[in-house]
Coordinates of C-alpha atoms in Angstrom, one line a residue:
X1 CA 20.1 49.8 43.9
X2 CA 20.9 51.8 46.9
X3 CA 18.8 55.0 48.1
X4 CA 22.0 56.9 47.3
X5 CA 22.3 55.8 44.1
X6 CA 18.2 56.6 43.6
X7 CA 18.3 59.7 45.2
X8 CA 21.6 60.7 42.5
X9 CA 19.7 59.8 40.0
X10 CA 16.3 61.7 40.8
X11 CA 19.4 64.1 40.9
X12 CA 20.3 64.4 37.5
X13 CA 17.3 63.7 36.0
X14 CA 16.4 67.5 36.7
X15 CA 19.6 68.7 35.7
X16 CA 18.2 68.9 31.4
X17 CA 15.2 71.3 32.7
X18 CA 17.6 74.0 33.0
X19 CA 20.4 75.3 30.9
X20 CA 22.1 76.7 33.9
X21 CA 22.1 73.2 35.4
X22 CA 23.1 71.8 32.8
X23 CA 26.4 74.1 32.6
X24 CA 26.7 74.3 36.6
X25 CA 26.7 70.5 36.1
X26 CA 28.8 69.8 33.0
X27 CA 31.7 72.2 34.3
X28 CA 31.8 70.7 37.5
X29 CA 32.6 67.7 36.9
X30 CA 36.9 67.0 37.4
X31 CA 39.3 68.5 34.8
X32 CA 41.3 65.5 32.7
X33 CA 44.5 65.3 33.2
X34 CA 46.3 65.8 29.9
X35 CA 49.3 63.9 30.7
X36 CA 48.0 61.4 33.1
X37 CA 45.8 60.4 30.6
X38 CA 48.4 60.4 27.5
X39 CA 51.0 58.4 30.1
X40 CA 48.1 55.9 31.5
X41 CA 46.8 55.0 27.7
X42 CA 50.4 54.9 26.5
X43 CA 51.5 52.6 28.9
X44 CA 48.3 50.5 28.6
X45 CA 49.2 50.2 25.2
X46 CA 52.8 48.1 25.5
X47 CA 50.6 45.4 27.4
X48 CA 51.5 41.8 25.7
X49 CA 48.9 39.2 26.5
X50 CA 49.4 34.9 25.6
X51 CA 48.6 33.5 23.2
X52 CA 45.3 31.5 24.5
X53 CA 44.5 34.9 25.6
X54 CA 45.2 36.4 22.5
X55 CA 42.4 34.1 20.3
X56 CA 40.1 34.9 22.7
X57 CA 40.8 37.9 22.2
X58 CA 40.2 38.2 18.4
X59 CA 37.0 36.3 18.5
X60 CA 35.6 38.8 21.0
X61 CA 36.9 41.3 19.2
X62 CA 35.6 39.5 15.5
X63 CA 32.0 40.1 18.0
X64 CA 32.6 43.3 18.5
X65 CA 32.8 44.8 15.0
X66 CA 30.1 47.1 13.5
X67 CA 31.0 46.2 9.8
X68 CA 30.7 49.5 8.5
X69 CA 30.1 51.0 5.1
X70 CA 29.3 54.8 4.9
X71 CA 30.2 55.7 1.3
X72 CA 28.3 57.5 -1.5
X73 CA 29.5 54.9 -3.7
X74 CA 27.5 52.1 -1.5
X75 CA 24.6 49.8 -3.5
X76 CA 22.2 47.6 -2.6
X77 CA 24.4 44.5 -4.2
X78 CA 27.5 46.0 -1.6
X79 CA 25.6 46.0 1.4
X80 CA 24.0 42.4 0.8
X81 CA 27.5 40.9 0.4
X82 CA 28.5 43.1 3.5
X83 CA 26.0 41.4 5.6
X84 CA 26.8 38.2 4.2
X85 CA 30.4 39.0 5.2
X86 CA 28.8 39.9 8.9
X87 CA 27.1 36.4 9.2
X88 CA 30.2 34.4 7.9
X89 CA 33.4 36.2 8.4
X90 CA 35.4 33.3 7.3
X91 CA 33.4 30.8 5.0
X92 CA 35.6 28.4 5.4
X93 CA 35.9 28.0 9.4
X94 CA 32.5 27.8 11.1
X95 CA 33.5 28.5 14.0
X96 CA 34.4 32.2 13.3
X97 CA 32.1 34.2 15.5
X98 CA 30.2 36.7 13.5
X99 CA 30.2 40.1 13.9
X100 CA 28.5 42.8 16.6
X101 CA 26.4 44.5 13.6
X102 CA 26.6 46.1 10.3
X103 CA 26.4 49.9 9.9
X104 CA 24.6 51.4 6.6
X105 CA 23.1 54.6 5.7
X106 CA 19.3 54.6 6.4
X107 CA 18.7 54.3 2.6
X108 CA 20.4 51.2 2.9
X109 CA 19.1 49.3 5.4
X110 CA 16.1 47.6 3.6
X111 CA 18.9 46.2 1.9
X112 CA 20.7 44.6 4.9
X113 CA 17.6 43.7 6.9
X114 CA 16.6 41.1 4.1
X115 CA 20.3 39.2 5.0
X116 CA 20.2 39.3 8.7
X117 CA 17.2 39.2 10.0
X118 CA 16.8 36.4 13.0
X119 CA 20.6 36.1 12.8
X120 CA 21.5 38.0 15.7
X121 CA 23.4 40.6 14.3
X122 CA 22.6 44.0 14.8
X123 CA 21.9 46.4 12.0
X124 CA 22.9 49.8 12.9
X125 CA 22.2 53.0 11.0
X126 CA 23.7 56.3 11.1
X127 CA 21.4 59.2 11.2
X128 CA 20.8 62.9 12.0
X129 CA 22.1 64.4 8.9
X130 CA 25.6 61.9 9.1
X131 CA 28.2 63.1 9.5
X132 CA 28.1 66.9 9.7
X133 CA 24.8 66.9 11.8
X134 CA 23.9 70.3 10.1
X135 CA 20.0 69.9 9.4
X136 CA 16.9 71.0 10.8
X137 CA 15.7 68.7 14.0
X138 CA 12.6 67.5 11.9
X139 CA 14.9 66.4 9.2
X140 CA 17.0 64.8 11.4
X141 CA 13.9 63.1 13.5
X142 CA 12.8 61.9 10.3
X143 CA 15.8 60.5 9.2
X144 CA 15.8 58.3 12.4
X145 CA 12.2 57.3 12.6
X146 CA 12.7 56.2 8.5
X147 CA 16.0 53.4 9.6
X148 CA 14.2 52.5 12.4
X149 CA 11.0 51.4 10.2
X150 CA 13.2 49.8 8.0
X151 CA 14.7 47.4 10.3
X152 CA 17.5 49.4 12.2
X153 CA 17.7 47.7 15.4
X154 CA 20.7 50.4 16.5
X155 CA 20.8 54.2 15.4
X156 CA 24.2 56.0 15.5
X157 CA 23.6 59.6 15.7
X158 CA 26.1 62.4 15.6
X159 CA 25.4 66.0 18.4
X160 CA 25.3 69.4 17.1
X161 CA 28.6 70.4 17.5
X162 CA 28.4 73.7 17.1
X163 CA 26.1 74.2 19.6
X164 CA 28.6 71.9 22.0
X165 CA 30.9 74.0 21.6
X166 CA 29.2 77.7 21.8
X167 CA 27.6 76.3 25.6
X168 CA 24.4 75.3 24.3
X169 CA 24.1 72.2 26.3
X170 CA 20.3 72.0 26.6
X171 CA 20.1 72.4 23.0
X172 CA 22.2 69.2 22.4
X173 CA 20.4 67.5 25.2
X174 CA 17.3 68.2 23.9
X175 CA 17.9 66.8 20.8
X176 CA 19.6 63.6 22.0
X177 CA 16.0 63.1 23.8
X178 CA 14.0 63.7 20.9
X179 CA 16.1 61.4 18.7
X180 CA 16.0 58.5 21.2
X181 CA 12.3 59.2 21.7
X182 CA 12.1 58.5 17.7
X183 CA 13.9 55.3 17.9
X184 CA 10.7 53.9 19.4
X185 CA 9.4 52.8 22.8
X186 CA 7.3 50.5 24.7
X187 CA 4.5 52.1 23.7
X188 CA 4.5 50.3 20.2
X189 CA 6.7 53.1 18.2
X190 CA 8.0 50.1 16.6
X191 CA 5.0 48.2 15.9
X192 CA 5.7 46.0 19.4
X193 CA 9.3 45.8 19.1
X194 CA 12.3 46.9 21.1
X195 CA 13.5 50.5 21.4
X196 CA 16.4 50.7 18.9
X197 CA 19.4 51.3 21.0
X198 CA 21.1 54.8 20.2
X199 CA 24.8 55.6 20.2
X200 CA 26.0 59.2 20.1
X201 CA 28.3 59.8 18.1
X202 CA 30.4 63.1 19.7
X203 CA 33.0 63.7 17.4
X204 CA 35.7 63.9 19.8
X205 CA 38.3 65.4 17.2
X206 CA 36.3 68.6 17.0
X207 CA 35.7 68.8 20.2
X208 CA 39.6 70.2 21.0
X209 CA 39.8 68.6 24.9
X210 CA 40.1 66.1 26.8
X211 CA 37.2 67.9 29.0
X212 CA 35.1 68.8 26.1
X213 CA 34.7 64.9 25.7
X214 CA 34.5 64.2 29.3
X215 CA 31.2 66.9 29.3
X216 CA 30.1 65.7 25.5
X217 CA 30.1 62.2 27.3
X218 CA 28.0 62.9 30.2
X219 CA 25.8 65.2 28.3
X220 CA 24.7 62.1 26.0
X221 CA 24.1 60.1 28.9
X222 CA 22.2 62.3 30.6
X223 CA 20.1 62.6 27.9
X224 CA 19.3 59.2 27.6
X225 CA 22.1 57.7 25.0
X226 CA 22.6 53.7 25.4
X227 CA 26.1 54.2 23.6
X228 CA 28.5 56.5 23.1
X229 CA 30.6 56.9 20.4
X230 CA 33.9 58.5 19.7
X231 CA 34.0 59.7 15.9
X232 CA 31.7 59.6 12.5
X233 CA 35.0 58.1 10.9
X234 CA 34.5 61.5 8.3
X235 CA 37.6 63.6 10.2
X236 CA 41.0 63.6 10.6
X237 CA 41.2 62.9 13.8
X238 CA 39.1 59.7 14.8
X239 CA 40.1 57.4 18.1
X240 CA 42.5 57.3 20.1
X241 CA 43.5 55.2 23.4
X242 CA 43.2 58.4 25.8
X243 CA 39.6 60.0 24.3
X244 CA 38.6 56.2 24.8
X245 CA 40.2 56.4 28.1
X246 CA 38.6 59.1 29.1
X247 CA 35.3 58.0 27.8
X248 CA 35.2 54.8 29.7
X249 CA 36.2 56.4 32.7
X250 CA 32.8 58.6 32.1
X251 CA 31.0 55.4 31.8
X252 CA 32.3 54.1 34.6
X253 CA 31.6 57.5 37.1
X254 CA 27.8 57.4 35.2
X255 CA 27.1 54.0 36.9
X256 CA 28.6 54.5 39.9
X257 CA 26.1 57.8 40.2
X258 CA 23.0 56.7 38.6
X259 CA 23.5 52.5 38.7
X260 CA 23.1 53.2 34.6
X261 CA 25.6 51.2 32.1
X262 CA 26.6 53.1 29.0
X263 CA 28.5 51.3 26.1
X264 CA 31.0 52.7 24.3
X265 CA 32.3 52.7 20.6
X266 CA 35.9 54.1 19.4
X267 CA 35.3 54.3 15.8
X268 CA 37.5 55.4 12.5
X269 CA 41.4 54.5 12.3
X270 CA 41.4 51.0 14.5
X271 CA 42.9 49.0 11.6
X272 CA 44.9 46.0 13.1
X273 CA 44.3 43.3 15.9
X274 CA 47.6 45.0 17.5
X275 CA 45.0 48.2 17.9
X276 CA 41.7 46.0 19.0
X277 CA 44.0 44.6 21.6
X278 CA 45.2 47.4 23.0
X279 CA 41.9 48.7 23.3
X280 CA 40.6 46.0 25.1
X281 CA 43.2 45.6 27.7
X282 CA 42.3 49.4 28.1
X283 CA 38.9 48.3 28.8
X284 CA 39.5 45.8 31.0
X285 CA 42.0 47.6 33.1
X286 CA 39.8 50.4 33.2
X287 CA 35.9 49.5 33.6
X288 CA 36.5 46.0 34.0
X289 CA 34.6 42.8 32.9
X290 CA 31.2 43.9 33.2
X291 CA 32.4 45.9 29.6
X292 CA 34.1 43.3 28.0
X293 CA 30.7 42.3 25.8
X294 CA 29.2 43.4 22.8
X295 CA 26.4 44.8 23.8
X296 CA 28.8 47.1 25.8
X297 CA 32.2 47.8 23.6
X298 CA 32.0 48.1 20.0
X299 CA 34.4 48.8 17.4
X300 CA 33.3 51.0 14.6
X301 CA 35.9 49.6 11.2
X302 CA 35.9 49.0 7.8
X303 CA 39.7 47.2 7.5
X304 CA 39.9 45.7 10.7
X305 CA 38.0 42.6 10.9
X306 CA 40.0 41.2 7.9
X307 CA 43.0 41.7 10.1
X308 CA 41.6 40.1 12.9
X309 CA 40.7 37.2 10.2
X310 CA 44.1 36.7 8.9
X311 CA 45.4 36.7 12.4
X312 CA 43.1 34.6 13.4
X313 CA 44.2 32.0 10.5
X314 CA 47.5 32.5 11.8
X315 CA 46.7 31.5 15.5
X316 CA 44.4 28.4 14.3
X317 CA 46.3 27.3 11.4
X318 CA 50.3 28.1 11.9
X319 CA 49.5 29.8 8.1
X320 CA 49.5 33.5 7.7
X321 CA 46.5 34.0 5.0
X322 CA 47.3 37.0 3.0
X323 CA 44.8 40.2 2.7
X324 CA 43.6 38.4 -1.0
X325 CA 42.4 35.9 1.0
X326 CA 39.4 37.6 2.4
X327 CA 36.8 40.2 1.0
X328 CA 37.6 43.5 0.9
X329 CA 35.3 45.3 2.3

C-alpha cells in the first residue's frame, strides 16, 4: 500500500464523525451519466462469448448463486431441501460446482446450518427488519446478533431509506457500523470465529438516481460494508446492468482510494444464464478479474440456477433437460 493510498484512507475514515462531512463528501463525488451509463451497459449486454467460455461461465456463475428463499410460506423441511439443493445442484453430475451460499430469514437458519456446515457454502441471512428496514436500531441489532449465533456466516442488511433519502447520511452510517459491529469480531463476538461478512442491501429502485446509488454505495463502504447489494428482491424495480454498472464502478474508485475491495451483489429479477452472462462480461469489462470470484460477485436468485442447470445439461450433454427436471425452488 502506498502512503497516498494510507494517507486517503486516514482521509475518509474521519469523514462518519461529521454529518457535514459526510454530505460535503457524498455530493462531491462525480455526477453519473444517465446516458453513458444506459449506452455502456446496453452495449455490454449484446456481448456473445464461445462456447468453452460460456461453461466456464455457468459453473462460475452455478458458484456464484445465493440460493435464496425469503417467503412467509418458508419451513424448516423447505430450507433443508434448499441447502441440499446448494450442496448438489445436479445429483446426477458430480462435477456441478455448488453454489456461493444460501439465504434464509434468521428464524431459519438453525435449519440450514444443520445441512451445510463444513461444506463450504455460505449461509447468509437477511436482517434489520428485511425488507422494509422500518424498526427500531435495537431491534434491528438484535435481529443480526440472533442469525449470527445461529450459524449465519454472511448477514444481508437493508439501509434506512428514508433517512437516505431526507440527507441523513450519518444516521445510515451509523447504523451500518453498529450492525457490522454485531456481526462479531476478533474479539470473540462469535465465540472465536470469523466476523460474519455484511452486505448492504441499498434498495436501488427507491433510491430514484443513478447518483443516489453512487452515494448509497460509498456510504456503505465507508461505513464498513464487505458487500454491497443492489435490491431486497421485495420491489418492482430490482437489478439492472447500469445500477450494477454504476455500483462496480464505485467499487472499483473505493480501492483505488483506500486499497479496500468491496463485493458486490445484483439481486431480484436475474432469471436466465443469458442475464448471468451479461452481468459478468459487465464485470469483467468493468472491474476486471480481481472480481470475477465468489467471494467478490454474487447473484442474489431464486429461478436462476435451474436455468444455469439446464443450460449447463445442454452444454455437457447435447440434451436440453426441461425445467421438470430439476427442483423448483
Amino acid at each position: 500500500m502506498t502512503a497516498t493510498t494510507t494517507s486517503a484512507r486516514s482521509d475518509l475514515s474521519e469523514l462518519g464523525r461529521s454529518e457535514t462531512a459526510l454530505r460535503t463528501f457524498l455530493h462531491g463525488l462525480p455526477g453519473v451519466d444517465q446516458v453513458g451509463a444506459e449506452q455502456r451497459a446496453a452495449q455490454l449486454g449484446t456481448r456473445s462469448i464461445k462456447t468453452t467460455a460460456k461453461a466456464e461461465a455457468i459453473d462460475l456463475a452455478i458458484r456464484m448463486v445465493d440460493l435464496t428463499t425469503l417467503e412467509g410460506a418458508d419451513t424448516p423441511g423447505k430450507v433443508r431441501a434448499l441447502a441440499a439443493k446448494a450442496l448438489r445442484p445436479d445429483p446426477a453430475d458430480p462435477s456441478c460446482p455448488h453454489v456461493g451460499a444460501v439465504c434464509v430469514y434468521p428464524s431459519m437458519v438453525p435449519y440450514v446450518a444443520e445441512v451445510l456446515r463444513g461444506s463450504g457454502v455460505h449461509l447468509a441471512s437477511v436482517a434489520t427488519a428485511f425488507p422494509s428496514g422500518q424498526a427500531p436500531l435495537e431491534i434491528k441489532l438484535a435481529d443480526v446478533r440472533a442469525a449470527v449465533e445461529a450459524g449465519a456466516d454472511e448477514i444481508d442488511m437493508v439501509i434506512n431509506r428514508g433517512a437516505f433519502l431526507a440527507g441523513r447520511y450519518a444516521e445510515v452510517y451509523d447504523e451500518i457500523k453498529a450492525v457490522k459491529e454485531a456481526c462479531g469480531s476478533a474479539d470473540g463476538g462469535r465465540q472465536g470465529r470469523p466476523a460474519a461478512h455484511l452486505k448492504v442491501i441499498l434498495e436501488t429502485g427507491e433510491l430514484a438516481t443513478y447518483d443516489n446509488v453512487r452515494r448509497a454505495s460509498w456510504l456503505a463502504m465507508l461505513a464498513g460494508g464487505d458487500f454491497i447489494k443492489t435490491s431486497t428482491g421485495k420491489v418492482p424495480v430490482a437489478a439492472t446492468l447500469p445500477v450494477t454498472l454504476v455500483m462496480l464502478e464505485a467499487v472499483r474508485d473505493f480501492r483505488a482510494a483506500t486499497g479496500r475491495q468491496v463485493g458486490v451483489k445484483p439481486a431480484g429479477g436475474i432469471k436466465t444464464t443469458k442475464d448471468a452472462i451479461k452481468y459478468l462480461v459487465m464485470v469483467n469489462e468493468t472491474v476486471g478479474a480481481d472480481w470475477l470470484s465468489p467471494d467478490w460477485f454474487r447473484f442474489g436468485a431464486s429461478s436462476l440456477l435451474n436455468d444455469l442447470l439446464m443450460q449447463r445439461t445442454k452444454l455437457t450433454t447435447g440434451v436440453y433437460a426441461g425445467p421438470d427436471y430439476f427442483t423448483q425452488d
